Amino acid sequence: AYDGDTVTGFIENLERGGVFFYRKIYAFEADAKNVTAMDKNLEGYDNIRIIAKGVYDHTGVLRFAAEGGVGSHISDDGIEIEVTSIDEAVKDEEVTFIKMDIEGSELMALKGAEKTIRRCRPKLAVCVYHRVEDLITIPQYIKSLNPDYKLYFRRYCPNAFDAVLYAV
C-alpha cells in the first residue's frame, strides 16, 4: 500500500462518483518507513486496517529489500519481513476489489488469495510489468480460478511500466 496514496485516491474517486461509504479497506505494507507514512496519511479515515506485512502465498518470513519507496521487493538480501496471505488476513469477509502493485510478487500473492477469489470473485487490478512472464502466467492463473473473468490490459505509460491487468 506504499504510503496510502492509492487508498486515498480510491476513496476520493468513490466520493467524486457520489459514493461515500466503503465497508473496509485492507492495506498491506511490508516496509516500516512506508507504514509510518501511511499511518499519518490515513489518520482521518475510518474502516482501514493497515497490516504491516507483505502479501504472499503463505504466512511466514521472507527477506526484503526495503528501499523506503516504490522499489521495495522480495530479495535474497535485505531485512526479514513478515508476510501473510490474503486468505489468512480476510478470513471469511466479503471482498469486492483487490489491487496489487507489489514489485514482482503479484503471482504469489494471487495464489495466497485463491480461496477469496474463488469465493467472492472480486474485481482485480494486478500489475503485470515487473516480470516478463507475468504477462502470461498471471492471466492464465486468474482464468484457472474462474474462467468467467473477462480480462483487460492497459498501459498507463508509453513504455512497459504501469501495465495493469484487470479481471472483471
Short mmCIF file of C-alpha atoms in Angstrom, two decimals:
data_model
loop_
_atom_site.label_atom_id
_atom_site.label_comp_id
_atom_site.label_asym_id
_atom_site.label_seq_id
_atom_site.Cartn_x
_atom_site.Cartn_y
_atom_site.Cartn_z
CA ALA A 1 0.00 0.00 0.00
CA TYR A 2 3.11 2.18 -0.07
CA ASP A 3 2.24 5.37 1.88
CA GLY A 4 -1.54 5.16 1.46
CA ASP A 5 -1.68 7.21 -1.74
CA THR A 6 -3.76 4.61 -3.59
CA VAL A 7 -6.14 4.26 -0.66
CA THR A 8 -6.80 8.00 -0.54
CA GLY A 9 -7.12 8.12 -4.33
CA PHE A 10 -9.63 5.25 -4.23
CA ILE A 11 -11.74 6.96 -1.56
CA GLU A 12 -11.60 10.32 -3.38
CA ASN A 13 -12.74 8.66 -6.61
CA LEU A 14 -15.62 6.98 -4.78
CA GLU A 15 -16.70 10.35 -3.40
CA ARG A 16 -16.43 12.02 -6.83
CA GLY A 17 -18.80 9.31 -8.03
CA GLY A 18 -21.26 10.02 -5.21
CA VAL A 19 -20.31 7.01 -3.08
CA PHE A 20 -19.47 7.98 0.49
CA PHE A 21 -19.21 4.55 2.05
CA TYR A 22 -16.95 1.52 1.89
CA ARG A 23 -17.10 -1.35 4.33
CA LYS A 24 -13.40 -1.92 4.93
CA ILE A 25 -10.07 -1.46 3.25
CA TYR A 26 -7.11 -3.71 3.96
CA ALA A 27 -3.79 -2.01 3.23
CA PHE A 28 -0.73 -4.29 3.30
CA GLU A 29 2.76 -2.80 3.51
CA ALA A 30 6.00 -4.52 4.50
CA ASP A 31 8.32 -1.52 4.55
CA ALA A 32 8.31 0.08 8.02
CA LYS A 33 9.07 3.56 6.64
CA ASN A 34 6.06 3.36 4.37
CA VAL A 35 3.83 2.05 7.19
CA THR A 36 4.77 5.08 9.31
CA ALA A 37 3.91 7.44 6.44
CA MET A 38 0.67 5.56 5.73
CA ASP A 39 -0.41 5.77 9.39
CA LYS A 40 -0.07 9.53 9.18
CA ASN A 41 -1.67 9.90 5.73
CA LEU A 42 -4.72 7.80 6.61
CA GLU A 43 -5.38 9.22 10.10
CA GLY A 44 -8.73 10.78 9.28
CA TYR A 45 -10.24 7.78 7.51
CA ASP A 46 -12.47 5.09 9.01
CA ASN A 47 -12.53 1.33 8.47
CA ILE A 48 -8.99 0.99 7.17
CA ARG A 49 -6.91 -1.84 8.52
CA ILE A 50 -3.20 -1.33 7.98
CA ILE A 51 -1.33 -4.62 8.07
CA ALA A 52 2.43 -4.18 8.43
CA LYS A 53 3.21 -7.28 6.40
CA GLY A 54 3.74 -8.19 2.80
CA VAL A 55 1.29 -10.43 0.95
CA TYR A 56 2.42 -13.75 -0.45
CA ASP A 57 1.13 -17.29 -0.86
CA HIS A 58 1.74 -18.21 2.80
CA THR A 59 2.24 -16.77 6.25
CA GLY A 60 5.87 -16.64 7.29
CA VAL A 61 9.08 -14.66 6.97
CA LEU A 62 10.89 -13.61 3.77
CA ARG A 63 13.84 -11.39 3.00
CA PHE A 64 13.03 -7.94 1.70
CA ALA A 65 14.99 -5.13 0.05
CA ALA A 66 13.47 -2.18 1.92
CA GLU A 67 14.05 0.79 -0.35
CA GLY A 68 11.66 3.09 1.52
CA GLY A 69 9.75 3.66 -1.69
CA VAL A 70 8.14 2.00 -4.66
CA GLY A 71 11.22 -0.15 -5.42
CA SER A 72 11.00 -2.31 -2.30
CA HIS A 73 10.76 -6.02 -3.14
CA ILE A 74 11.30 -9.63 -2.03
CA SER A 75 15.01 -10.39 -2.35
CA ASP A 76 17.70 -12.84 -1.26
CA ASP A 77 19.33 -9.92 0.53
CA GLY A 78 17.82 -7.39 2.88
CA ILE A 79 15.84 -7.42 6.06
CA GLU A 80 13.43 -10.09 7.24
CA ILE A 81 9.76 -9.25 6.95
CA GLU A 82 6.58 -11.00 7.88
CA VAL A 83 4.23 -11.99 5.10
CA THR A 84 0.70 -13.27 5.15
CA SER A 85 -1.79 -14.43 2.58
CA ILE A 86 -4.91 -12.51 1.69
CA ASP A 87 -6.92 -15.64 2.50
CA GLU A 88 -5.47 -15.65 6.02
CA ALA A 89 -5.93 -11.90 6.56
CA VAL A 90 -9.53 -11.54 5.38
CA LYS A 91 -10.81 -14.96 6.52
CA ASP A 92 -14.49 -15.15 5.51
CA GLU A 93 -15.11 -11.45 4.89
CA GLU A 94 -16.66 -10.38 1.60
CA VAL A 95 -14.05 -8.93 -0.76
CA THR A 96 -15.13 -6.91 -3.79
CA PHE A 97 -11.85 -5.49 -5.14
CA ILE A 98 -8.16 -6.43 -4.96
CA LYS A 99 -5.45 -4.13 -6.31
CA MET A 100 -1.83 -5.32 -6.48
CA ASP A 101 1.33 -3.46 -7.43
CA ILE A 102 3.80 -5.42 -5.33
CA GLU A 103 7.04 -5.36 -7.23
CA GLY A 104 7.01 -8.82 -8.78
CA SER A 105 5.22 -10.76 -6.04
CA GLU A 106 1.80 -10.49 -7.67
CA LEU A 107 1.51 -14.13 -8.76
CA MET A 108 2.49 -15.46 -5.35
CA ALA A 109 0.06 -13.07 -3.66
CA LEU A 110 -2.74 -14.15 -6.01
CA LYS A 111 -2.02 -17.75 -5.04
CA GLY A 112 -2.43 -16.67 -1.43
CA ALA A 113 -5.81 -15.18 -2.33
CA GLU A 114 -7.12 -18.25 -4.16
CA LYS A 115 -9.92 -19.06 -1.70
CA THR A 116 -11.02 -15.43 -1.53
CA ILE A 117 -11.03 -15.07 -5.32
CA ARG A 118 -12.96 -18.31 -5.82
CA ARG A 119 -15.45 -17.45 -3.05
CA CYS A 120 -16.04 -13.75 -3.73
CA ARG A 121 -14.98 -13.22 -7.36
CA PRO A 122 -13.67 -9.71 -6.64
CA LYS A 123 -12.66 -7.35 -9.40
CA LEU A 124 -8.88 -7.47 -9.78
CA ALA A 125 -6.33 -4.86 -10.83
CA VAL A 126 -2.94 -6.54 -10.98
CA CYS A 127 0.32 -5.04 -12.24
CA VAL A 128 1.99 -7.30 -14.78
CA TYR A 129 5.10 -5.28 -15.70
CA HIS A 130 7.58 -6.35 -13.02
CA ARG A 131 8.38 -9.75 -14.56
CA VAL A 132 8.13 -10.57 -18.26
CA GLU A 133 6.48 -13.93 -17.55
CA ASP A 134 3.69 -12.21 -15.58
CA LEU A 135 2.13 -11.12 -18.87
CA ILE A 136 1.32 -14.79 -19.48
CA THR A 137 1.27 -16.51 -16.08
CA ILE A 138 -0.98 -14.07 -14.23
CA PRO A 139 -3.83 -14.07 -16.79
CA GLN A 140 -3.59 -17.87 -17.02
CA TYR A 141 -3.72 -18.21 -13.24
CA ILE A 142 -6.68 -15.87 -12.87
CA LYS A 143 -8.62 -17.72 -15.60
CA SER A 144 -7.80 -21.04 -13.88
CA LEU A 145 -9.50 -19.74 -10.72
CA ASN A 146 -12.57 -18.52 -12.57
CA PRO A 147 -12.89 -18.87 -16.35
CA ASP A 148 -15.77 -16.36 -16.33
CA TYR A 149 -13.43 -13.44 -15.62
CA LYS A 150 -13.16 -11.03 -18.53
CA LEU A 151 -9.57 -9.78 -18.80
CA TYR A 152 -8.45 -6.32 -19.93
CA PHE A 153 -4.96 -4.94 -20.29
CA ARG A 154 -3.96 -1.30 -20.00
CA ARG A 155 -0.65 0.55 -20.08
CA TYR A 156 -0.51 3.86 -18.24
CA CYS A 157 2.88 4.90 -19.65
CA PRO A 158 4.30 4.79 -23.18
CA ASN A 159 6.83 2.18 -22.07
CA ALA A 160 6.04 -1.09 -20.27
CA PHE A 161 5.82 0.49 -16.81
CA ASP A 162 2.45 0.61 -15.10
CA ALA A 163 0.88 -2.11 -17.23
CA VAL A 164 -2.19 -3.41 -15.40
CA LEU A 165 -4.32 -6.49 -15.98
CA TYR A 166 -7.96 -6.03 -14.98
CA ALA A 167 -10.20 -9.01 -14.27
CA VAL A 168 -13.92 -8.23 -14.07
#
